[in-house]
């Protein structure tokens, strides 16, 4: 058991080097503006996982400003595919479009503005995904999962970030902030359902990472 988890987390975050000034600027700006982007240690693991299965077609639920999507798009390109990513917030979507443009990958991928629960059913059912990243509204995780499961190829992975929601799902509901209790209850139910019915693993690092294999 690692006792100093915070120091260990910083250590692993520092191992993931970003050697691109545009990406560094995107990360710094997002953090300054308190945009909830993926942390470096989780990003490192996600990229490692997606590359490990040679993910060709990738779907992301929750583009934000495009930070994680840029890395996933690179993996998809390596394997002859592309990224489809969906964002509900117009301001963040526009930032993502601009960031993809700066990276010169906008025309190679598909960015969608809209509610994922409305946009997912519109996707081409004949084109399935090898890797799906869910990182959007936490209270809707089960719905996102149910909508995307049939779009996942056999052997594909669904990667779910922030599934433990600040660690609150480990606590008694009475000890958690009232404003989060519905989200916490839904996430707890979601984790238990995945654990019982799917090929699932929960990793307690970052804010909790869930992996489901088909």
PDB file of C-alpha atoms in Angstrom:
ATOM      1  CA  UNK A   1       0.000   0.000   0.000  1.00  0.00           C
ATOM      2  CA  UNK A   2       1.402   3.388  -0.998  1.00  0.00           C
ATOM      3  CA  UNK A   3       0.964   5.706   1.972  1.00  0.00           C
ATOM      4  CA  UNK A   4       1.915   8.985   0.304  1.00  0.00           C
ATOM      5  CA  UNK A   5      -0.519   8.740  -2.593  1.00  0.00           C
ATOM      6  CA  UNK A   6      -0.389  12.440  -3.506  1.00  0.00           C
ATOM      7  CA  UNK A   7       3.400  12.416  -3.909  1.00  0.00           C
ATOM      8  CA  UNK A   8       3.187   9.177  -5.891  1.00  0.00           C
ATOM      9  CA  UNK A   9       0.569  10.688  -8.179  1.00  0.00           C
ATOM     10  CA  UNK A  10       2.735  13.728  -8.889  1.00  0.00           C
ATOM     11  CA  UNK A  11       5.660  11.421  -9.589  1.00  0.00           C
ATOM     12  CA  UNK A  12       3.707   9.449 -12.189  1.00  0.00           C
ATOM     13  CA  UNK A  13       2.281  12.639 -13.720  1.00  0.00           C
ATOM     14  CA  UNK A  14       5.801  13.976 -14.229  1.00  0.00           C
ATOM     15  CA  UNK A  15       6.775  10.813 -16.099  1.00  0.00           C
ATOM     16  CA  UNK A  16       4.373  11.718 -18.914  1.00  0.00           C
ATOM     17  CA  UNK A  17       6.226  14.315 -20.959  1.00  0.00           C
ATOM     18  CA  UNK A  18       4.454  16.550 -23.453  1.00  0.00           C
ATOM     19  CA  UNK A  19       6.923  17.712 -26.072  1.00  0.00           C
ATOM     20  CA  UNK A  20       4.584  19.968 -27.971  1.00  0.00           C
ATOM     21  CA  UNK A  21       4.155  23.675 -27.186  1.00  0.00           C
ATOM     22  CA  UNK A  22       0.585  23.801 -28.480  1.00  0.00           C
ATOM     23  CA  UNK A  23      -0.469  20.892 -26.266  1.00  0.00           C
ATOM     24  CA  UNK A  24       1.317  22.440 -23.296  1.00  0.00           C
ATOM     25  CA  UNK A  25      -0.565  25.698 -23.888  1.00  0.00           C
ATOM     26  CA  UNK A  26      -3.886  23.858 -24.162  1.00  0.00           C
ATOM     27  CA  UNK A  27      -3.225  22.062 -20.877  1.00  0.00           C
ATOM     28  CA  UNK A  28      -2.156  25.217 -19.019  1.00  0.00           C
ATOM     29  CA  UNK A  29      -5.094  27.255 -20.327  1.00  0.00           C
ATOM     30  CA  UNK A  30      -7.580  24.530 -19.439  1.00  0.00           C
ATOM     31  CA  UNK A  31      -6.226  24.231 -15.913  1.00  0.00           C
ATOM     32  CA  UNK A  32      -6.198  28.024 -15.476  1.00  0.00           C
ATOM     33  CA  UNK A  33      -9.819  28.204 -16.631  1.00  0.00           C
ATOM     34  CA  UNK A  34     -10.745  25.225 -14.431  1.00  0.00           C
ATOM     35  CA  UNK A  35     -11.847  23.094 -17.359  1.00  0.00           C
ATOM     36  CA  UNK A  36     -12.004  19.481 -16.083  1.00  0.00           C
ATOM     37  CA  UNK A  37      -9.434  17.821 -18.346  1.00  0.00           C
ATOM     38  CA  UNK A  38      -7.908  14.397 -17.856  1.00  0.00           C
ATOM     39  CA  UNK A  39      -4.942  14.234 -15.480  1.00  0.00           C
ATOM     40  CA  UNK A  40      -1.551  13.260 -16.873  1.00  0.00           C
ATOM     41  CA  UNK A  41      -1.253   9.893 -15.130  1.00  0.00           C
ATOM     42  CA  UNK A  42      -4.701   8.810 -16.356  1.00  0.00           C
ATOM     43  CA  UNK A  43      -3.974  10.210 -19.820  1.00  0.00           C
ATOM     44  CA  UNK A  44      -0.734   8.239 -19.951  1.00  0.00           C
ATOM     45  CA  UNK A  45      -2.547   5.033 -19.012  1.00  0.00           C
ATOM     46  CA  UNK A  46      -5.359   5.705 -21.489  1.00  0.00           C
ATOM     47  CA  UNK A  47      -2.988   6.290 -24.401  1.00  0.00           C
ATOM     48  CA  UNK A  48      -0.998   3.189 -23.393  1.00  0.00           C
ATOM     49  CA  UNK A  49      -4.227   1.140 -23.305  1.00  0.00           C
ATOM     50  CA  UNK A  50      -5.590   2.426 -26.617  1.00  0.00           C
ATOM     51  CA  UNK A  51      -2.252   1.814 -28.332  1.00  0.00           C
ATOM     52  CA  UNK A  52      -2.072  -1.639 -26.776  1.00  0.00           C
ATOM     53  CA  UNK A  53      -5.216  -2.770 -28.560  1.00  0.00           C
ATOM     54  CA  UNK A  54      -4.259  -0.881 -31.747  1.00  0.00           C
ATOM     55  CA  UNK A  55      -7.476   1.133 -31.588  1.00  0.00           C
ATOM     56  CA  UNK A  56      -8.419   2.286 -35.066  1.00  0.00           C
ATOM     57  CA  UNK A  57     -11.820   3.873 -34.576  1.00  0.00           C
ATOM     58  CA  UNK A  58     -12.244   5.817 -31.337  1.00  0.00           C
ATOM     59  CA  UNK A  59     -15.258   7.520 -29.775  1.00  0.00           C
ATOM     60  CA  UNK A  60     -15.011  10.131 -27.041  1.00  0.00           C
ATOM     61  CA  UNK A  61     -17.985  11.287 -24.967  1.00  0.00           C
ATOM     62  CA  UNK A  62     -17.041  14.684 -23.559  1.00  0.00           C
ATOM     63  CA  UNK A  63     -14.609  16.614 -25.767  1.00  0.00           C
ATOM     64  CA  UNK A  64     -14.202  19.603 -23.424  1.00  0.00           C
ATOM     65  CA  UNK A  65     -11.503  21.711 -25.127  1.00  0.00           C
ATOM     66  CA  UNK A  66     -10.075  18.782 -27.099  1.00  0.00           C
ATOM     67  CA  UNK A  67      -7.066  18.008 -24.893  1.00  0.00           C
ATOM     68  CA  UNK A  68      -7.599  14.260 -24.451  1.00  0.00           C
ATOM     69  CA  UNK A  69      -9.099  13.990 -27.921  1.00  0.00           C
ATOM     70  CA  UNK A  70      -5.908  15.172 -29.572  1.00  0.00           C
ATOM     71  CA  UNK A  71      -3.997  12.264 -28.006  1.00  0.00           C
ATOM     72  CA  UNK A  72      -6.722   9.768 -28.948  1.00  0.00           C
ATOM     73  CA  UNK A  73      -6.794  11.122 -32.499  1.00  0.00           C
ATOM     74  CA  UNK A  74      -3.072  10.429 -32.761  1.00  0.00           C
ATOM     75  CA  UNK A  75      -3.593   6.815 -31.697  1.00  0.00           C
ATOM     76  CA  UNK A  76      -6.441   6.394 -34.180  1.00  0.00           C
ATOM     77  CA  UNK A  77      -4.331   7.856 -36.982  1.00  0.00           C
ATOM     78  CA  UNK A  78      -1.477   5.450 -36.209  1.00  0.00           C
ATOM     79  CA  UNK A  79      -3.889   2.611 -36.912  1.00  0.00           C
ATOM     80  CA  UNK A  80      -5.546   4.062 -40.009  1.00  0.00           C
ATOM     81  CA  UNK A  81      -8.684   5.414 -38.336  1.00  0.00           C
ATOM     82  CA  UNK A  82      -9.996   8.596 -36.783  1.00  0.00           C
ATOM     83  CA  UNK A  83     -11.622  10.038 -33.687  1.00  0.00           C
ATOM     84  CA  UNK A  84     -15.288  10.918 -33.246  1.00  0.00           C
ATOM     85  CA  UNK A  85     -15.851  13.171 -30.239  1.00  0.00           C
ATOM     86  CA  UNK A  86     -19.013  14.766 -28.832  1.00  0.00           C
ATOM     87  CA  UNK A  87     -19.335  17.907 -26.690  1.00  0.00           C
ATOM     88  CA  UNK A  88     -22.518  19.511 -25.363  1.00  0.00           C
ATOM     89  CA  UNK A  89     -21.080  22.908 -24.370  1.00  0.00           C
ATOM     90  CA  UNK A  90     -20.811  25.226 -27.378  1.00  0.00           C
ATOM     91  CA  UNK A  91     -18.039  27.365 -25.913  1.00  0.00           C
ATOM     92  CA  UNK A  92     -15.828  24.378 -25.166  1.00  0.00           C
ATOM     93  CA  UNK A  93     -16.696  22.809 -28.504  1.00  0.00           C
ATOM     94  CA  UNK A  94     -15.503  25.944 -30.294  1.00  0.00           C
ATOM     95  CA  UNK A  95     -12.282  25.866 -28.275  1.00  0.00           C
ATOM     96  CA  UNK A  96     -11.807  22.220 -29.231  1.00  0.00           C
ATOM     97  CA  UNK A  97     -12.313  23.013 -32.902  1.00  0.00           C
ATOM     98  CA  UNK A  98      -9.690  25.752 -32.684  1.00  0.00           C
ATOM     99  CA  UNK A  99      -7.269  23.476 -30.807  1.00  0.00           C
ATOM    100  CA  UNK A 100      -7.702  20.698 -33.366  1.00  0.00           C
ATOM    101  CA  UNK A 101      -7.096  23.291 -36.066  1.00  0.00           C
ATOM    102  CA  UNK A 102      -3.892  24.445 -34.372  1.00  0.00           C
ATOM    103  CA  UNK A 103      -2.719  20.832 -34.287  1.00  0.00           C
ATOM    104  CA  UNK A 104      -3.632  20.510 -37.990  1.00  0.00           C
ATOM    105  CA  UNK A 105      -5.899  17.516 -37.374  1.00  0.00           C
ATOM    106  CA  UNK A 106      -9.355  19.107 -37.606  1.00  0.00           C
ATOM    107  CA  UNK A 107     -10.162  17.730 -41.046  1.00  0.00           C
ATOM    108  CA  UNK A 108      -8.982  14.232 -40.134  1.00  0.00           C
ATOM    109  CA  UNK A 109     -11.439  13.739 -37.263  1.00  0.00           C
ATOM    110  CA  UNK A 110     -15.096  14.323 -36.487  1.00  0.00           C
ATOM    111  CA  UNK A 111     -16.123  16.799 -33.784  1.00  0.00           C
ATOM    112  CA  UNK A 112     -19.825  16.916 -32.936  1.00  0.00           C
ATOM    113  CA  UNK A 113     -21.653  19.638 -31.011  1.00  0.00           C
ATOM    114  CA  UNK A 114     -24.657  18.301 -29.110  1.00  0.00           C
ATOM    115  CA  UNK A 115     -26.016  16.180 -26.296  1.00  0.00           C
ATOM    116  CA  UNK A 116     -24.287  12.793 -26.494  1.00  0.00           C
ATOM    117  CA  UNK A 117     -27.517  10.989 -25.602  1.00  0.00           C
ATOM    118  CA  UNK A 118     -29.094  12.545 -28.698  1.00  0.00           C
ATOM    119  CA  UNK A 119     -26.060  12.340 -30.967  1.00  0.00           C
ATOM    120  CA  UNK A 120     -24.934   8.761 -30.276  1.00  0.00           C
ATOM    121  CA  UNK A 121     -28.095   7.210 -31.839  1.00  0.00           C
ATOM    122  CA  UNK A 122     -27.375   9.230 -35.003  1.00  0.00           C
ATOM    123  CA  UNK A 123     -23.946   7.641 -35.499  1.00  0.00           C
ATOM    124  CA  UNK A 124     -23.443   5.177 -38.325  1.00  0.00           C
ATOM    125  CA  UNK A 125     -24.301   1.777 -36.818  1.00  0.00           C
ATOM    126  CA  UNK A 126     -22.181  -0.015 -39.424  1.00  0.00           C
ATOM    127  CA  UNK A 127     -19.019   1.675 -38.174  1.00  0.00           C
ATOM    128  CA  UNK A 128     -18.109   0.304 -34.781  1.00  0.00           C
ATOM    129  CA  UNK A 129     -15.449   1.492 -32.374  1.00  0.00           C
ATOM    130  CA  UNK A 130     -12.419  -0.213 -30.878  1.00  0.00           C
ATOM    131  CA  UNK A 131     -12.058   2.219 -27.992  1.00  0.00           C
ATOM    132  CA  UNK A 132     -14.638   4.430 -26.286  1.00  0.00           C
ATOM    133  CA  UNK A 133     -13.702   7.087 -23.743  1.00  0.00           C
ATOM    134  CA  UNK A 134     -16.461   8.327 -21.415  1.00  0.00           C
ATOM    135  CA  UNK A 135     -15.721  11.545 -19.541  1.00  0.00           C
ATOM    136  CA  UNK A 136     -18.838  13.713 -19.477  1.00  0.00           C
ATOM    137  CA  UNK A 137     -21.784  14.263 -17.106  1.00  0.00           C
ATOM    138  CA  UNK A 138     -21.130  11.812 -14.259  1.00  0.00           C
ATOM    139  CA  UNK A 139     -24.798  11.337 -13.428  1.00  0.00           C
ATOM    140  CA  UNK A 140     -25.407  10.058 -16.977  1.00  0.00           C
ATOM    141  CA  UNK A 141     -22.596   7.494 -17.109  1.00  0.00           C
ATOM    142  CA  UNK A 142     -24.910   4.485 -17.154  1.00  0.00           C
ATOM    143  CA  UNK A 143     -26.907   5.983 -20.033  1.00  0.00           C
ATOM    144  CA  UNK A 144     -23.732   6.785 -21.972  1.00  0.00           C
ATOM    145  CA  UNK A 145     -22.526   3.233 -21.440  1.00  0.00           C
ATOM    146  CA  UNK A 146     -25.823   1.667 -22.513  1.00  0.00           C
ATOM    147  CA  UNK A 147     -25.969   3.830 -25.641  1.00  0.00           C
ATOM    148  CA  UNK A 148     -22.418   2.995 -26.722  1.00  0.00           C
ATOM    149  CA  UNK A 149     -22.093  -0.681 -25.768  1.00  0.00           C
ATOM    150  CA  UNK A 150     -23.563  -1.969 -29.036  1.00  0.00           C
ATOM    151  CA  UNK A 151     -21.210   0.329 -30.955  1.00  0.00           C
ATOM    152  CA  UNK A 152     -18.155  -1.382 -29.467  1.00  0.00           C
ATOM    153  CA  UNK A 153     -16.274  -4.017 -31.429  1.00  0.00           C
ATOM    154  CA  UNK A 154     -15.585  -7.430 -29.922  1.00  0.00           C
ATOM    155  CA  UNK A 155     -12.318  -7.130 -28.034  1.00  0.00           C
ATOM    156  CA  UNK A 156     -12.828  -3.384 -27.717  1.00  0.00           C
ATOM    157  CA  UNK A 157     -12.551  -1.341 -24.533  1.00  0.00           C
ATOM    158  CA  UNK A 158     -14.636   1.316 -22.839  1.00  0.00           C
ATOM    159  CA  UNK A 159     -12.453   3.577 -20.691  1.00  0.00           C
ATOM    160  CA  UNK A 160     -14.356   5.547 -18.029  1.00  0.00           C
ATOM    161  CA  UNK A 161     -12.728   8.392 -16.103  1.00  0.00           C
ATOM    162  CA  UNK A 162     -13.792   9.963 -12.773  1.00  0.00           C
ATOM    163  CA  UNK A 163     -15.914   6.928 -11.977  1.00  0.00           C
ATOM    164  CA  UNK A 164     -15.294   7.226  -8.223  1.00  0.00           C
ATOM    165  CA  UNK A 165     -16.193  10.939  -8.170  1.00  0.00           C
ATOM    166  CA  UNK A 166     -13.657  12.386  -5.726  1.00  0.00           C
ATOM    167  CA  UNK A 167     -13.765   9.088  -3.838  1.00  0.00           C
ATOM    168  CA  UNK A 168     -17.268   9.841  -2.562  1.00  0.00           C
ATOM    169  CA  UNK A 169     -18.722   6.506  -3.717  1.00  0.00           C
ATOM    170  CA  UNK A 170     -16.644   4.838  -1.006  1.00  0.00           C
ATOM    171  CA  UNK A 171     -18.357   6.852   1.735  1.00  0.00           C
ATOM    172  CA  UNK A 172     -21.691   6.705   3.526  1.00  0.00           C
ATOM    173  CA  UNK A 173     -24.165   8.912   1.671  1.00  0.00           C
ATOM    174  CA  UNK A 174     -24.908  10.817   4.880  1.00  0.00           C
ATOM    175  CA  UNK A 175     -21.286  11.956   4.987  1.00  0.00           C
ATOM    176  CA  UNK A 176     -21.256  13.263   1.411  1.00  0.00           C
ATOM    177  CA  UNK A 177     -22.335  16.736   0.189  1.00  0.00           C
ATOM    178  CA  UNK A 178     -26.086  16.815  -0.496  1.00  0.00           C
ATOM    179  CA  UNK A 179     -25.618  18.396  -3.931  1.00  0.00           C
ATOM    180  CA  UNK A 180     -23.638  15.339  -5.089  1.00  0.00           C
ATOM    181  CA  UNK A 181     -25.724  12.548  -3.599  1.00  0.00           C
ATOM    182  CA  UNK A 182     -27.750  11.740  -6.719  1.00  0.00           C
ATOM    183  CA  UNK A 183     -24.570  11.550  -8.821  1.00  0.00           C
ATOM    184  CA  UNK A 184     -22.819   9.431  -6.192  1.00  0.00           C
ATOM    185  CA  UNK A 185     -25.762   7.039  -5.918  1.00  0.00           C
ATOM    186  CA  UNK A 186     -25.932   6.629  -9.705  1.00  0.00           C
ATOM    187  CA  UNK A 187     -22.191   6.037  -9.997  1.00  0.00           C
ATOM    188  CA  UNK A 188     -22.277   3.497  -7.181  1.00  0.00           C
ATOM    189  CA  UNK A 189     -25.106   1.629  -8.924  1.00  0.00           C
ATOM    190  CA  UNK A 190     -23.213   1.848 -12.214  1.00  0.00           C
ATOM    191  CA  UNK A 191     -19.994   0.400 -10.770  1.00  0.00           C
ATOM    192  CA  UNK A 192     -21.861  -2.456  -9.101  1.00  0.00           C
ATOM    193  CA  UNK A 193     -23.741  -3.269 -12.310  1.00  0.00           C
ATOM    194  CA  UNK A 194     -20.532  -3.311 -14.360  1.00  0.00           C
ATOM    195  CA  UNK A 195     -18.837  -5.481 -11.756  1.00  0.00           C
ATOM    196  CA  UNK A 196     -21.641  -8.051 -11.808  1.00  0.00           C
ATOM    197  CA  UNK A 197     -22.529  -8.164 -15.488  1.00  0.00           C
ATOM    198  CA  UNK A 198     -19.439  -7.240 -17.531  1.00  0.00           C
ATOM    199  CA  UNK A 199     -15.724  -7.901 -17.907  1.00  0.00           C
ATOM    200  CA  UNK A 200     -14.831  -4.932 -15.728  1.00  0.00           C
ATOM    201  CA  UNK A 201     -11.990  -3.631 -13.585  1.00  0.00           C
ATOM    202  CA  UNK A 202     -11.960  -0.575 -11.326  1.00  0.00           C
ATOM    203  CA  UNK A 203      -8.595   1.087 -10.765  1.00  0.00           C
ATOM    204  CA  UNK A 204      -8.369   3.462  -7.792  1.00  0.00           C
ATOM    205  CA  UNK A 205      -6.024   6.082  -9.185  1.00  0.00           C
ATOM    206  CA  UNK A 206      -6.681   9.520 -10.593  1.00  0.00           C
ATOM    207  CA  UNK A 207     -10.361   9.994  -9.749  1.00  0.00           C
ATOM    208  CA  UNK A 208     -11.103   6.326 -10.385  1.00  0.00           C
ATOM    209  CA  UNK A 209     -10.749   4.613 -13.753  1.00  0.00           C
ATOM    210  CA  UNK A 210     -13.127   1.940 -15.001  1.00  0.00           C
ATOM    211  CA  UNK A 211     -12.273  -0.407 -17.865  1.00  0.00           C
ATOM    212  CA  UNK A 212     -14.808  -2.649 -19.601  1.00  0.00           C
ATOM    213  CA  UNK A 213     -13.789  -5.191 -22.223  1.00  0.00           C
ATOM    214  CA  UNK A 214     -16.209  -6.672 -24.733  1.00  0.00           C
TER     215      UNK A 214
END
